[in-house]
Coordinates of C-alpha atoms in Angstrom, one line a residue:
M796 CA 72.2 119.0 180.0
R797 CA 74.8 116.9 178.3
T798 CA 78.5 117.5 179.0
P799 CA 80.3 118.2 175.7
T800 CA 82.8 115.4 174.9
R801 CA 86.4 116.3 174.5
P802 CA 88.0 115.9 171.1
V803 CA 90.2 112.8 170.8
V804 CA 93.6 112.2 169.3
L805 CA 94.9 108.7 169.0
L806 CA 98.7 108.6 169.4
V807 CA 99.9 105.6 167.5
T808 CA 102.7 103.4 168.6
C809 CA 103.8 99.7 168.5
S810 CA 103.7 96.8 170.9
L811 CA 107.3 97.3 171.7
L812 CA 106.5 100.8 173.1
P813 CA 103.1 100.7 174.6
D814 CA 103.6 104.1 176.2
G815 CA 104.9 105.6 172.9
E816 CA 108.0 107.5 172.4
E817 CA 108.1 108.8 176.0
W818 CA 109.3 105.5 177.4
Y819 CA 111.8 107.5 179.6
G820 CA 109.0 108.4 182.1
T821 CA 107.7 111.7 181.0
A822 CA 104.4 112.6 179.5
H823 CA 105.0 115.7 177.4
L824 CA 102.6 114.9 174.6
P825 CA 99.6 113.8 176.8
N826 CA 100.2 116.8 179.1
A827 CA 100.3 119.2 176.1
F828 CA 97.0 117.8 174.9
A829 CA 95.4 117.9 178.3
A830 CA 96.3 121.6 178.6
R831 CA 94.3 122.1 175.4
D832 CA 91.3 120.0 176.6
I833 CA 92.0 117.2 174.2
D834 CA 91.8 113.5 175.2
A835 CA 95.1 111.9 174.0
R836 CA 95.5 108.1 174.1
W837 CA 98.4 105.9 173.2
V838 CA 97.2 103.0 171.0
Q839 CA 99.0 100.3 169.0
W840 CA 98.6 100.3 165.2
D841 CA 98.0 96.6 165.0
D842 CA 95.5 96.4 167.9
P843 CA 92.2 95.1 166.3
T844 CA 90.1 96.4 169.2
V845 CA 90.9 100.1 168.5
D846 CA 88.1 102.2 167.0
W847 CA 90.1 104.3 164.5
S848 CA 87.0 106.5 163.9
A849 CA 87.1 107.8 167.5
G850 CA 89.2 110.8 166.6
L851 CA 92.2 112.2 164.8
V852 CA 95.0 109.7 164.3
A853 CA 98.7 110.8 164.8
V854 CA 101.3 108.2 164.0
R855 CA 104.1 108.6 166.5
S856 CA 106.3 105.6 167.3
T857 CA 105.4 102.7 165.0
W858 CA 109.0 101.7 164.9
D859 CA 108.4 98.1 163.9
Y860 CA 107.0 99.1 160.4
E861 CA 110.2 98.1 158.6
E862 CA 109.6 94.4 159.1
R863 CA 105.8 94.6 158.4
R864 CA 105.7 97.5 155.9
E865 CA 102.9 96.2 153.7
E866 CA 100.8 95.3 156.7
F867 CA 101.4 98.7 158.2
L868 CA 100.5 100.5 155.0
E869 CA 97.4 98.4 154.6
W870 CA 96.3 99.5 158.1
A871 CA 97.1 103.2 157.3
R872 CA 94.8 103.0 154.3
T873 CA 91.9 102.1 156.5
V874 CA 92.2 105.1 158.9
P875 CA 89.6 107.7 158.1
W876 CA 91.3 110.8 159.7
M877 CA 95.0 110.9 160.1
L878 CA 97.9 113.4 160.1
N879 CA 99.9 113.0 156.9
S880 CA 98.4 110.1 155.0
A881 CA 98.8 106.5 153.9
E882 CA 100.0 107.8 150.5
I883 CA 102.7 109.9 152.2
F884 CA 103.7 106.9 154.3
T885 CA 103.9 104.6 151.2
W886 CA 106.3 107.1 149.6
N887 CA 108.3 107.8 152.7
T888 CA 108.9 104.3 154.1
D889 CA 111.0 103.5 151.0
K890 CA 114.1 105.6 150.7
S891 CA 113.8 105.5 147.0
Y892 CA 112.2 109.0 147.5
L893 CA 115.7 110.5 147.9
P894 CA 116.6 110.6 144.2
E895 CA 113.2 112.1 143.6
L896 CA 113.9 115.0 146.0
A897 CA 117.3 115.5 144.3
A898 CA 115.6 115.6 140.9
A899 CA 113.2 118.3 142.3
G900 CA 116.2 120.5 143.0
V901 CA 116.8 119.8 146.7
P902 CA 120.4 119.2 147.8
V903 CA 120.5 115.5 148.8
V904 CA 123.3 113.2 149.9
P905 CA 124.2 111.5 146.6
T906 CA 122.1 108.4 146.4
V907 CA 122.0 105.3 144.1
I908 CA 119.2 102.8 144.4
V909 CA 120.3 99.2 143.6
R910 CA 117.8 96.5 143.1
D911 CA 120.1 93.7 141.8
R912 CA 122.7 92.3 144.2
S913 CA 125.1 91.7 141.4
E914 CA 125.2 95.5 140.8
L915 CA 126.1 96.4 144.4
P916 CA 129.9 96.1 144.0
A917 CA 130.0 98.6 141.1
A918 CA 127.8 101.1 143.0
I919 CA 130.1 100.8 146.0
R920 CA 133.2 101.3 144.0
E921 CA 131.7 104.4 142.5
F922 CA 132.0 106.1 145.9
G923 CA 135.0 104.4 147.3
S924 CA 133.9 104.8 150.9
A925 CA 130.3 103.9 150.7
V926 CA 127.4 103.4 153.0
V927 CA 124.9 100.6 152.1
K928 CA 121.5 100.2 153.7
P929 CA 118.1 98.7 152.8
T930 CA 115.7 101.1 151.1
V931 CA 113.2 100.0 153.8
G932 CA 114.8 100.4 157.2
A933 CA 114.9 102.4 160.4
G934 CA 117.0 103.0 163.4
G935 CA 120.3 102.5 161.6
R936 CA 119.6 98.8 161.3
G937 CA 121.2 97.1 158.3
V938 CA 123.7 99.9 157.7
R939 CA 127.0 98.8 156.4
L940 CA 130.2 100.7 155.6
F941 CA 132.6 99.8 152.8
D942 CA 136.0 101.3 152.2
V943 CA 137.2 100.3 148.8
I944 CA 140.8 101.4 147.9
D945 CA 141.8 102.0 144.2
G946 CA 138.8 100.1 142.8
A947 CA 139.7 96.9 144.7
P948 CA 137.1 94.0 144.5
V949 CA 134.1 94.3 146.8
D950 CA 133.5 91.2 148.8
L951 CA 129.8 91.0 149.9
E952 CA 130.2 87.6 151.5
G953 CA 130.3 88.0 155.3
S954 CA 129.6 91.8 155.0
G955 CA 126.3 91.6 156.7
V956 CA 124.5 93.2 153.8
G957 CA 120.9 91.9 154.0
A958 CA 118.2 91.6 151.4
G959 CA 117.6 94.5 149.0
P960 CA 116.8 96.8 147.4
W961 CA 119.5 99.0 148.7
V962 CA 120.5 102.6 149.1
V963 CA 124.2 103.3 148.3
Q964 CA 125.7 106.6 149.3
P965 CA 129.1 108.0 149.8
L966 CA 130.3 108.2 153.4
V967 CA 129.8 111.8 154.4
E968 CA 132.9 112.3 156.6
A969 CA 131.4 115.4 158.3
V970 CA 129.0 113.0 160.2
R971 CA 132.0 112.1 162.4
T972 CA 132.7 115.8 163.3
E973 CA 129.7 118.0 162.7
G974 CA 127.2 115.1 163.0
E975 CA 123.7 115.1 161.6
T976 CA 121.3 118.1 161.9
S977 CA 117.6 117.5 162.3
V978 CA 115.0 120.2 161.8
Y979 CA 111.3 119.8 162.7
V980 CA 108.7 121.3 160.5
L981 CA 105.3 121.2 162.1
D982 CA 102.2 122.6 160.4
G983 CA 104.5 124.3 157.8
Q984 CA 106.6 126.1 160.4
V985 CA 110.1 125.3 161.6
A986 CA 109.7 124.3 165.3
S987 CA 113.1 123.2 166.5
Q988 CA 116.5 121.7 165.7
V989 CA 118.7 119.1 167.2
Q990 CA 122.3 118.0 166.6
K991 CA 123.2 114.3 166.6
L992 CA 126.7 112.8 166.8
P993 CA 127.9 109.2 166.5
A994 CA 130.1 107.5 169.0
A995 CA 133.8 107.2 168.2
G996 CA 134.4 104.8 165.4
E997 CA 130.7 104.8 164.4
I998 CA 128.8 106.6 161.7
R999 CA 125.3 105.9 163.0
V1000 CA 124.0 108.6 165.3
H1001 CA 121.3 106.5 167.0
P1002 CA 121.5 106.0 170.8
E1003 CA 121.5 102.2 170.3
Y1004 CA 125.0 102.6 168.8
G1005 CA 126.3 105.1 171.3
G1006 CA 125.2 108.2 169.5
S1007 CA 124.3 111.4 171.4
T1008 CA 121.8 114.2 170.6
V1009 CA 121.6 117.7 171.9
A1010 CA 119.1 120.6 171.4
A1011 CA 120.4 123.3 169.1
E1012 CA 119.5 126.8 168.0
V1013 CA 117.7 126.8 164.7
T1014 CA 120.0 128.0 162.0
E1015 CA 118.8 129.9 158.9
E1016 CA 120.7 127.5 156.6
A1017 CA 119.2 124.3 158.1
A1018 CA 115.7 125.8 158.4
D1019 CA 115.8 126.9 154.8
L1020 CA 116.8 123.5 153.6
A1021 CA 114.1 121.8 155.7
L1022 CA 111.4 124.0 154.3
R1023 CA 112.7 123.5 150.7
A1024 CA 112.6 119.7 151.2
V1025 CA 109.0 119.7 152.6
A1026 CA 107.9 122.0 149.8
A1027 CA 109.4 119.8 147.2
A1028 CA 107.8 116.7 148.7
T1029 CA 104.4 118.5 148.8
S1030 CA 104.8 119.3 145.1
L1031 CA 105.8 115.8 144.2
L1032 CA 102.9 114.1 146.0
G1033 CA 100.3 116.8 145.8
E1034 CA 99.7 116.3 149.5
R1035 CA 99.9 118.4 152.5
F1036 CA 102.6 117.4 155.0
D1037 CA 101.4 118.0 158.5
Y1038 CA 104.7 117.2 160.1
A1039 CA 108.3 116.3 159.1
R1040 CA 111.8 115.9 160.5
V1041 CA 114.4 116.8 157.9
D1042 CA 117.8 115.2 158.6
Q1043 CA 120.8 116.9 157.0
M1044 CA 124.6 116.4 156.6
R1045 CA 127.4 118.6 155.4
L1046 CA 128.9 117.5 152.0
P1047 CA 132.6 117.9 151.3
D1048 CA 132.0 121.1 149.2
G1049 CA 130.3 122.7 152.2
T1050 CA 126.7 122.2 151.0
L1051 CA 124.1 121.1 153.6
A1052 CA 122.2 118.2 152.1
V1053 CA 119.2 116.2 153.1
S1054 CA 120.1 112.7 154.4
E1055 CA 116.5 111.7 155.1
L1056 CA 113.1 113.2 155.2
E1057 CA 111.2 111.6 158.1
V1058 CA 107.4 112.1 157.7
T1059 CA 106.0 108.8 158.9
E1060 CA 107.1 108.3 162.5
P1061 CA 109.9 110.7 163.4
G1062 CA 111.0 110.8 167.0
L1063 CA 110.4 114.2 168.5
Y1064 CA 113.3 114.0 171.1
L1065 CA 110.9 115.4 173.7
E1066 CA 113.3 114.8 176.5
L1067 CA 115.6 117.4 174.8
V1068 CA 113.1 119.6 173.1
P1069 CA 109.9 119.5 175.2
H1070 CA 108.4 122.4 173.4
N1071 CA 108.0 120.1 170.4
A1072 CA 105.1 118.6 172.3
D1073 CA 103.3 122.0 172.3
A1074 CA 104.0 122.6 168.6
F1075 CA 102.7 119.1 167.8
A1076 CA 99.6 119.7 170.0
D1077 CA 98.9 123.0 168.3
L1078 CA 99.1 121.2 165.0
V1079 CA 96.4 118.8 166.2
V1080 CA 94.2 121.6 167.5
S1081 CA 94.4 123.2 164.0
R1082 CA 93.5 120.0 162.2
L1083 CA 90.6 119.3 164.7
S1084 CA 89.1 122.6 163.8
Q1085 CA 89.0 121.7 160.1
P1086 CA 86.7 119.4 158.2
R1087 CA 87.8 115.8 157.8
S1088 CA 89.6 116.2 154.5
R1089 CA 93.1 116.8 153.2
A1090 CA 92.4 119.8 151.0

């Protein structure tokens, strides 16, 4: 009698992180899948030897996509069975989606997309204290802060602003005090919340720049905004969003607004919120029980 084979989930990472997002020595995701009798394997998205038809594909830590976006998206289009989709990744890996969310009625940090470098100074002056970053970027790389007083000239030379297009936003001062709130929505349900703060003198909350993150109780306000953002994105694309992390900041008028909607490869902060692994594994169990479609 043949022994039934266990279902397989391919957890996708990059060559910089062969063991995925759990580089700090734990194995929350593999353990969660093992407890559900699922074979989970870390694989690199650009490894030509991987059989992508072997199981359900879950993009987790492909944190090199920003420099190889077209190649990454071309790979995603070849995957037969994957959480979220190549179409979702195409939309989400370019921050030009932010004005689309705003137009759909979601509170979003005010965002201007600039495609011509000559138009950058005017966009920066519009906000006074402005944050400039590439539309395709991750990990806080390429973020620059400008503080323009009384409409003074904006000198881009030596500023470190790289190639465009660019996102230009006002500096949200609350990031220095309240920080950035991140809410996880997995399989349409709010799973958890974390709070991220930058180091003194910084605005980037990423650990590479001294930022710190703590687990937080889920608040009704942040959860409601997260669900609204995912619902709006679902309506815009006509696609089911299997997982999302909704990053949020408090605007000067007190409104909580979306700063980014991470639906490609959001870190799950498993060292702080280990139960995210169970929620993610339950999502996979649900998808494995369904036909291979995105209906």
